[in-house]
mmCIF file of C-alpha atoms and ligand atoms in Angstrom:
data_model
loop_
_atom_site.group_PDB
_atom_site.id
_atom_site.type_symbol
_atom_site.label_atom_id
_atom_site.label_comp_id
_atom_site.label_asym_id
_atom_site.label_seq_id
_atom_site.Cartn_x
_atom_site.Cartn_y
_atom_site.Cartn_z
ATOM 1 C CA MET N 1 0.000 0.000 0.000
ATOM 2 C CA PHE N 2 1.468 3.330 -0.935
ATOM 3 C CA LEU N 3 0.913 5.898 1.779
ATOM 4 C CA SER N 4 2.216 9.018 0.253
ATOM 5 C CA ALA N 5 3.457 11.014 3.146
ATOM 6 C CA CYS N 6 4.237 14.650 3.264
ATOM 7 C CA VAL N 7 6.827 15.488 0.684
ATOM 8 C CA LYS N 8 9.442 17.602 2.343
ATOM 9 C CA MET N 9 12.004 19.830 0.827
ATOM 10 C CA CYS N 10 15.338 18.816 2.292
ATOM 11 C CA GLU N 11 16.837 21.736 4.125
ATOM 12 C CA ASN N 12 19.567 23.508 2.139
ATOM 13 C CA PHE N 13 19.032 21.299 -0.924
ATOM 14 C CA GLN N 14 16.810 21.836 -3.932
ATOM 15 C CA ASP N 15 15.652 18.271 -3.785
ATOM 16 C CA VAL N 16 12.635 16.457 -2.600
ATOM 17 C CA ARG N 17 12.696 13.866 0.155
ATOM 18 C CA LYS N 18 10.151 11.157 -0.522
ATOM 19 C CA ILE N 19 8.629 8.698 1.924
ATOM 20 C CA GLU N 20 6.996 5.413 1.030
ATOM 21 C CA VAL N 21 5.385 3.309 3.749
ATOM 22 C CA VAL N 22 4.602 -0.339 3.058
ATOM 23 C CA LYS N 23 3.086 -3.117 5.120
ATOM 24 C CA ASP N 24 6.077 -5.009 6.450
ATOM 25 C CA SER N 25 9.763 -5.854 5.971
ATOM 26 C CA GLN N 26 8.959 -8.420 3.288
ATOM 27 C CA ARG N 27 7.225 -5.703 1.278
ATOM 28 C CA VAL N 28 10.233 -3.405 1.867
ATOM 29 C CA SER N 29 12.383 -6.118 0.245
ATOM 30 C CA GLU N 30 10.028 -6.487 -2.699
ATOM 31 C CA ARG N 31 9.693 -2.738 -3.261
ATOM 32 C CA LEU N 32 13.462 -2.308 -3.020
ATOM 33 C CA ILE N 33 13.984 -4.695 -5.940
ATOM 34 C CA GLU N 34 11.138 -3.098 -7.917
ATOM 35 C CA ILE N 35 12.741 0.340 -7.461
ATOM 36 C CA LEU N 36 16.204 -0.972 -8.357
ATOM 37 C CA VAL N 37 15.015 -2.832 -11.463
ATOM 38 C CA SER N 38 12.961 0.127 -12.661
ATOM 39 C CA ALA N 39 15.928 2.498 -12.228
ATOM 40 C CA ALA N 40 18.274 0.013 -13.903
ATOM 41 C CA GLU N 41 16.032 -0.403 -16.949
ATOM 42 C CA SER N 42 16.032 3.304 -17.762
ATOM 43 C CA VAL N 43 19.709 3.889 -16.908
ATOM 44 C CA ILE N 44 20.980 0.850 -18.860
ATOM 45 C CA ALA N 45 18.873 1.875 -21.865
ATOM 46 C CA GLU N 46 20.782 5.165 -21.837
ATOM 47 C CA LYS N 47 24.261 4.252 -20.516
ATOM 48 C CA ASN N 48 24.521 0.461 -20.861
ATOM 49 C CA ALA N 49 25.686 0.376 -17.239
ATOM 50 C CA PHE N 50 24.174 0.685 -13.766
ATOM 51 C CA THR N 51 26.049 1.580 -10.574
ATOM 52 C CA VAL N 52 24.819 0.647 -7.118
ATOM 53 C CA GLY N 53 26.332 1.442 -3.714
ATOM 54 C CA LEU N 54 25.634 -1.220 -1.085
ATOM 55 C CA SER N 55 25.396 -0.873 2.670
ATOM 56 C CA GLY N 56 25.914 -3.609 5.214
ATOM 57 C CA GLY N 57 23.660 -4.637 8.077
ATOM 58 C CA SER N 58 20.111 -5.655 7.187
ATOM 59 C CA MET N 59 20.455 -4.336 3.614
ATOM 60 C CA VAL N 60 21.988 -7.689 2.631
ATOM 61 C CA ASP N 61 18.902 -9.564 3.825
ATOM 62 C CA PHE N 62 16.502 -7.086 2.198
ATOM 63 C CA LEU N 63 18.222 -7.660 -1.161
ATOM 64 C CA CYS N 64 18.486 -11.432 -0.785
ATOM 65 C CA SER N 65 14.844 -11.785 0.236
ATOM 66 C CA GLY N 66 13.669 -9.362 -2.457
ATOM 67 C CA PHE N 67 15.562 -11.066 -5.271
ATOM 68 C CA LEU N 68 14.593 -14.541 -4.062
ATOM 69 C CA ARG N 69 10.902 -13.630 -3.988
ATOM 70 C CA ARG N 70 10.924 -11.960 -7.402
ATOM 71 C CA GLU N 71 9.436 -14.156 -10.118
ATOM 72 C CA ALA N 72 10.584 -12.218 -13.170
ATOM 73 C CA LYS N 73 14.288 -12.820 -13.581
ATOM 74 C CA VAL N 74 16.476 -9.728 -13.809
ATOM 75 C CA ASP N 75 19.415 -9.289 -16.174
ATOM 76 C CA LEU N 76 22.122 -8.046 -13.791
ATOM 77 C CA THR N 77 25.022 -8.310 -16.213
ATOM 78 C CA LYS N 78 25.336 -4.516 -16.574
ATOM 79 C CA TRP N 79 25.114 -3.832 -12.851
ATOM 80 C CA LYS N 80 28.227 -2.824 -10.894
ATOM 81 C CA PHE N 81 28.240 -2.979 -7.097
ATOM 82 C CA PHE N 82 30.298 -0.764 -4.800
ATOM 83 C CA PHE N 83 30.328 -0.379 -1.013
ATOM 84 C CA CYS N 84 29.050 2.726 0.759
ATOM 85 C CA ASP N 85 31.127 1.606 3.690
ATOM 86 C CA GLU N 86 33.209 -1.424 4.607
ATOM 87 C CA ARG N 87 34.747 -2.815 7.715
ATOM 88 C CA ILE N 88 38.551 -3.233 7.638
ATOM 89 C CA VAL N 89 38.537 -6.970 8.301
ATOM 90 C CA PRO N 90 39.462 -9.899 6.034
ATOM 91 C CA VAL N 91 36.770 -10.782 3.500
ATOM 92 C CA HIS N 92 36.219 -14.194 5.175
ATOM 93 C CA HIS N 93 35.518 -12.438 8.497
ATOM 94 C CA SER N 94 31.839 -12.565 9.549
ATOM 95 C CA GLU N 95 31.840 -8.763 9.814
ATOM 96 C CA SER N 96 33.001 -8.180 6.232
ATOM 97 C CA THR N 97 30.215 -6.557 4.233
ATOM 98 C CA PHE N 98 31.634 -7.767 0.902
ATOM 99 C CA GLY N 99 32.164 -11.202 2.455
ATOM 100 C CA THR N 100 28.526 -11.256 3.612
ATOM 101 C CA TYR N 101 27.269 -10.341 0.131
ATOM 102 C CA LYS N 102 29.504 -13.068 -1.353
ATOM 103 C CA ARG N 103 28.218 -15.648 1.105
ATOM 104 C CA LYS N 104 24.578 -14.654 0.665
ATOM 105 C CA LEU N 105 23.736 -12.842 -2.556
ATOM 106 C CA LEU N 106 26.393 -14.395 -4.806
ATOM 107 C CA THR N 107 25.356 -17.935 -3.966
ATOM 108 C CA PHE N 108 22.102 -17.635 -5.914
ATOM 109 C CA LEU N 109 22.139 -14.496 -8.068
ATOM 110 C CA PRO N 110 23.655 -14.720 -11.606
ATOM 111 C CA ILE N 111 26.280 -12.092 -10.804
ATOM 112 C CA ASP N 112 29.979 -12.435 -11.545
ATOM 113 C CA GLU N 113 32.178 -11.559 -8.555
ATOM 114 C CA LYS N 114 33.988 -9.109 -10.862
ATOM 115 C CA GLN N 115 30.829 -7.005 -10.827
ATOM 116 C CA PHE N 116 31.641 -6.170 -7.206
ATOM 117 C CA ILE N 117 34.255 -3.461 -6.622
ATOM 118 C CA PRO N 118 35.377 -4.206 -3.070
ATOM 119 C CA VAL N 119 37.477 -2.182 -0.658
ATOM 120 C CA ASP N 120 41.007 -3.553 -0.229
ATOM 121 C CA THR N 121 40.756 -4.432 3.450
ATOM 122 C CA SER N 122 44.330 -5.704 3.579
ATOM 123 C CA MET N 123 45.366 -2.034 3.833
ATOM 124 C CA THR N 124 45.156 0.372 6.747
ATOM 125 C CA PRO N 125 41.873 2.344 6.841
ATOM 126 C CA SER N 126 43.694 5.424 5.595
ATOM 127 C CA ASN N 127 45.329 3.688 2.630
ATOM 128 C CA ALA N 128 42.172 1.685 1.874
ATOM 129 C CA ALA N 129 40.184 4.925 1.647
ATOM 130 C CA ILE N 130 42.718 6.476 -0.754
ATOM 131 C CA ASP N 131 42.818 3.278 -2.806
ATOM 132 C CA TYR N 132 39.011 3.021 -2.960
ATOM 133 C CA GLU N 133 38.687 6.650 -4.000
ATOM 134 C CA GLU N 134 41.057 5.865 -6.902
ATOM 135 C CA LYS N 135 38.975 2.787 -7.794
ATOM 136 C CA LEU N 136 35.827 4.922 -7.837
ATOM 137 C CA ARG N 137 37.422 7.562 -10.036
ATOM 138 C CA LYS N 138 38.568 4.835 -12.457
ATOM 139 C CA ASN N 139 35.002 3.537 -12.728
ATOM 140 C CA PHE N 140 33.339 6.931 -13.141
ATOM 141 C CA ASN N 141 34.248 9.880 -15.368
ATOM 142 C CA ASP N 142 33.067 12.480 -12.895
ATOM 143 C CA ARG N 143 35.338 14.301 -10.420
ATOM 144 C CA ILE N 144 32.736 13.300 -7.865
ATOM 145 C CA PRO N 145 31.255 9.946 -8.994
ATOM 146 C CA VAL N 146 27.508 10.116 -9.637
ATOM 147 C CA PHE N 147 25.968 6.835 -8.530
ATOM 148 C CA ASP N 148 22.698 5.716 -10.060
ATOM 149 C CA VAL N 149 21.474 4.313 -6.739
ATOM 150 C CA LEU N 150 22.890 4.204 -3.219
ATOM 151 C CA LEU N 151 21.236 1.730 -0.854
ATOM 152 C CA LEU N 152 21.476 2.968 2.702
ATOM 153 C CA GLY N 153 20.628 1.791 6.186
ATOM 154 C CA MET N 154 20.259 3.807 9.350
ATOM 155 C CA GLY N 155 21.328 2.841 12.823
ATOM 156 C CA PRO N 156 19.259 3.605 15.954
ATOM 157 C CA ASP N 157 21.581 6.582 16.603
ATOM 158 C CA GLY N 158 20.803 8.039 13.173
ATOM 159 C CA HIS N 159 24.104 7.044 11.564
ATOM 160 C CA THR N 160 24.295 5.975 7.955
ATOM 161 C CA CYS N 161 27.225 4.315 6.182
ATOM 162 C CA SER N 162 29.931 4.821 8.804
ATOM 163 C CA LEU N 163 29.012 8.446 9.430
ATOM 164 C CA PHE N 164 28.152 8.714 13.099
ATOM 165 C CA PRO N 165 26.565 11.523 15.132
ATOM 166 C CA GLY N 166 29.072 14.113 16.293
ATOM 167 C CA HIS N 167 31.939 12.613 14.307
ATOM 168 C CA PRO N 168 34.271 15.048 12.493
ATOM 169 C CA LEU N 169 33.728 13.028 9.296
ATOM 170 C CA LEU N 170 30.279 14.609 9.019
ATOM 171 C CA GLU N 171 32.034 17.843 8.031
ATOM 172 C CA GLU N 172 34.345 16.216 5.443
ATOM 173 C CA ARG N 173 33.971 18.157 2.202
ATOM 174 C CA GLU N 174 37.063 17.172 0.159
ATOM 175 C CA ARG N 175 37.497 13.418 0.346
ATOM 176 C CA ILE N 176 34.747 11.243 -1.163
ATOM 177 C CA VAL N 177 35.892 8.171 0.773
ATOM 178 C CA ALA N 178 37.312 8.519 4.271
ATOM 179 C CA PRO N 179 38.813 6.246 6.946
ATOM 180 C CA ILE N 180 37.418 5.896 10.427
ATOM 181 C CA GLU N 181 39.308 4.210 13.259
ATOM 182 C CA ASP N 182 36.835 4.808 16.083
ATOM 183 C CA SER N 183 33.483 3.610 14.781
ATOM 184 C CA PRO N 184 31.111 3.325 17.745
ATOM 185 C CA LYS N 185 29.527 0.421 15.859
ATOM 186 C CA GLU N 186 31.855 -2.600 15.842
ATOM 187 C CA PRO N 187 34.229 -3.160 14.188
ATOM 188 C CA PRO N 188 35.910 0.203 14.807
ATOM 189 C CA ARG N 189 38.117 0.387 11.673
ATOM 190 C CA ARG N 190 36.246 1.151 8.467
ATOM 191 C CA VAL N 191 36.112 3.251 5.333
ATOM 192 C CA THR N 192 33.019 5.187 4.378
ATOM 193 C CA PHE N 193 31.525 7.315 1.650
ATOM 194 C CA THR N 194 31.280 10.937 2.755
ATOM 195 C CA PHE N 195 28.436 13.393 2.182
ATOM 196 C CA PRO N 196 29.940 14.977 -0.965
ATOM 197 C CA LEU N 197 29.714 11.529 -2.583
ATOM 198 C CA LEU N 198 26.375 10.501 -1.056
ATOM 199 C CA ASN N 199 24.736 13.772 -2.098
ATOM 200 C CA ALA N 200 26.024 13.555 -5.661
ATOM 201 C CA ALA N 201 23.941 10.426 -6.311
ATOM 202 C CA LYS N 202 20.852 10.375 -8.507
ATOM 203 C CA LEU N 203 18.890 8.267 -6.044
ATOM 204 C CA CYS N 204 19.508 7.333 -2.413
ATOM 205 C CA VAL N 205 17.176 4.761 -0.869
ATOM 206 C CA PHE N 206 16.905 4.142 2.853
ATOM 207 C CA ALA N 207 15.328 0.737 3.469
ATOM 208 C CA LEU N 208 14.179 0.549 7.082
ATOM 209 C CA ALA N 209 11.945 -1.892 8.913
ATOM 210 C CA GLY N 210 10.970 -2.574 12.498
ATOM 211 C CA ASP N 211 10.101 -0.719 15.689
ATOM 212 C CA SER N 212 13.750 -0.031 16.515
ATOM 213 C CA LYS N 213 13.901 2.507 13.657
ATOM 214 C CA SER N 214 10.653 4.348 14.438
ATOM 215 C CA ASP N 215 11.969 6.829 16.986
ATOM 216 C CA MET N 216 14.874 8.016 14.860
ATOM 217 C CA VAL N 217 12.718 8.060 11.700
ATOM 218 C CA ALA N 218 10.312 10.474 13.403
ATOM 219 C CA ARG N 219 13.127 12.593 14.865
ATOM 220 C CA ILE N 220 14.644 13.036 11.408
ATOM 221 C CA LEU N 221 11.633 13.154 9.086
ATOM 222 C CA GLN N 222 9.091 14.801 11.344
ATOM 223 C CA ASN N 223 11.051 16.841 13.893
ATOM 224 C CA GLN N 224 13.836 17.689 11.416
ATOM 225 C CA GLU N 225 16.461 16.925 14.052
ATOM 226 C CA ASP N 226 20.013 16.880 12.705
ATOM 227 C CA PHE N 227 21.379 13.342 12.436
ATOM 228 C CA PRO N 228 23.718 11.932 9.754
ATOM 229 C CA ALA N 229 20.985 9.995 7.898
ATOM 230 C CA GLY N 230 18.968 13.211 7.633
ATOM 231 C CA ARG N 231 21.845 14.948 5.880
ATOM 232 C CA VAL N 232 21.439 12.620 2.879
ATOM 233 C CA CYS N 233 19.695 14.933 0.428
ATOM 234 C CA PRO N 234 21.125 14.610 -3.097
ATOM 235 C CA LEU N 235 21.740 17.972 -4.750
ATOM 236 C CA ASN N 236 20.447 16.750 -8.128
ATOM 237 C CA GLY N 237 18.616 13.633 -7.143
ATOM 238 C CA THR N 238 16.091 12.104 -4.800
ATOM 239 C CA VAL N 239 16.214 10.456 -1.425
ATOM 240 C CA LEU N 240 13.525 7.871 -0.804
ATOM 241 C CA TRP N 241 12.762 6.656 2.711
ATOM 242 C CA LEU N 242 11.265 3.204 2.145
ATOM 243 C CA LEU N 243 9.724 2.219 5.475
ATOM 244 C CA ASP N 244 7.553 -0.536 6.797
ATOM 245 C CA GLN N 245 4.623 0.503 8.986
ATOM 246 C CA ARG N 246 6.541 -0.282 12.167
ATOM 247 C CA ALA N 247 9.476 1.939 11.249
ATOM 248 C CA ALA N 248 6.976 4.670 10.271
ATOM 249 C CA SER N 249 4.738 4.135 13.302
ATOM 250 C CA GLN N 250 5.630 7.477 14.903
ATOM 251 C CA LEU N 251 5.132 9.487 11.698
ATOM 252 C CA GLU N 252 1.920 11.424 11.097
ATOM 253 C CA VAL N 253 1.442 10.083 7.586
ATOM 254 C CA THR N 254 -1.275 11.446 5.321
ATOM 255 C CA LEU N 255 -3.120 8.918 3.202
ATOM 256 C CA GLU N 256 -3.067 9.710 -0.507
ATOM 257 C CA THR N 257 -6.557 9.156 -1.961
HETATM 258 O O1 LIG Z 301 28.134 -1.752 7.506
HETATM 259 C C1 LIG Z 301 27.391 -1.102 8.246
HETATM 260 O O2 LIG Z 301 27.475 -1.124 9.464
HETATM 261 C C2 LIG Z 301 26.292 -0.354 7.579
HETATM 262 O O3 LIG Z 301 26.596 0.184 6.396
HETATM 263 C C3 LIG Z 301 25.576 0.562 8.507
HETATM 264 O O4 LIG Z 301 25.561 1.900 8.139
HETATM 265 C C4 LIG Z 301 24.160 0.032 8.546
HETATM 266 O O5 LIG Z 301 23.515 0.357 7.328
HETATM 267 C C5 LIG Z 301 23.427 0.619 9.710
HETATM 268 O O6 LIG Z 301 24.173 0.365 10.877
HETATM 269 C C6 LIG Z 301 22.037 -0.024 9.835
HETATM 270 O O7 LIG Z 301 22.234 -1.387 10.095
HETATM 271 P P1 LIG Z 301 20.925 -2.320 10.194
HETATM 272 O O8 LIG Z 301 20.217 -2.163 8.888
HETATM 273 O O9 LIG Z 301 21.476 -3.700 10.386
HETATM 274 O O10 LIG Z 301 20.130 -1.803 11.345
#
């Protein structure tokens, strides 16, 4: 069910923040794939390529469940997957985001591992960030890479990627990928996209489900409190908050007739 909520102008950006509320987490998964496939069809028709930034956490399960439930097969051969953040651990480590996607998504989706552009986690966070920035620039022609879609999560403290409340990285304006050595969310050593890169994207999608998200969702979307996830407002794009009813339970949502 599409409950079209208030459409808010993001502060300081000329873009529109959109909110879509669906029944439950399963429907979040399904809608996520529908949105991705629809975006991919139009982008590939024009550019013959499609770039996606992946987050860790529950995003992996949303994508696995969504793709598994989808009847119509999707041609993913032109899709390229990058990581909005990554933990600096070996890829076989249970906390590796790329490792988790390999173990889950790659086991059943017709995707070649070469379609993933992983962070080199054998390096220090600082060198891995520099190296990943170079990898991004090689894959995009833009000074600041313009992703077709960035898939984002949000922690209960309002963080997104590895951009945490009160962290100096929130003010980073030069680097598009930055190291962090003191992530309050384990593991502490990571690399992360920064806001200049996030807000250059054409489409950012937050996929959130469950009661644990509802308080922060309302603080950001309704009370306009300043948390990292709320600072995602693409300059020339759209940010969609795809929520299940539990994550949206504290929002005053208007029903669209
Ligand atoms: O690798 C990470 O830690 C993620 O990129 C992180 O930003 C995640 O998206 C949020 O912490 C939400 O995680 P959940 O979706 O699991 O709540």
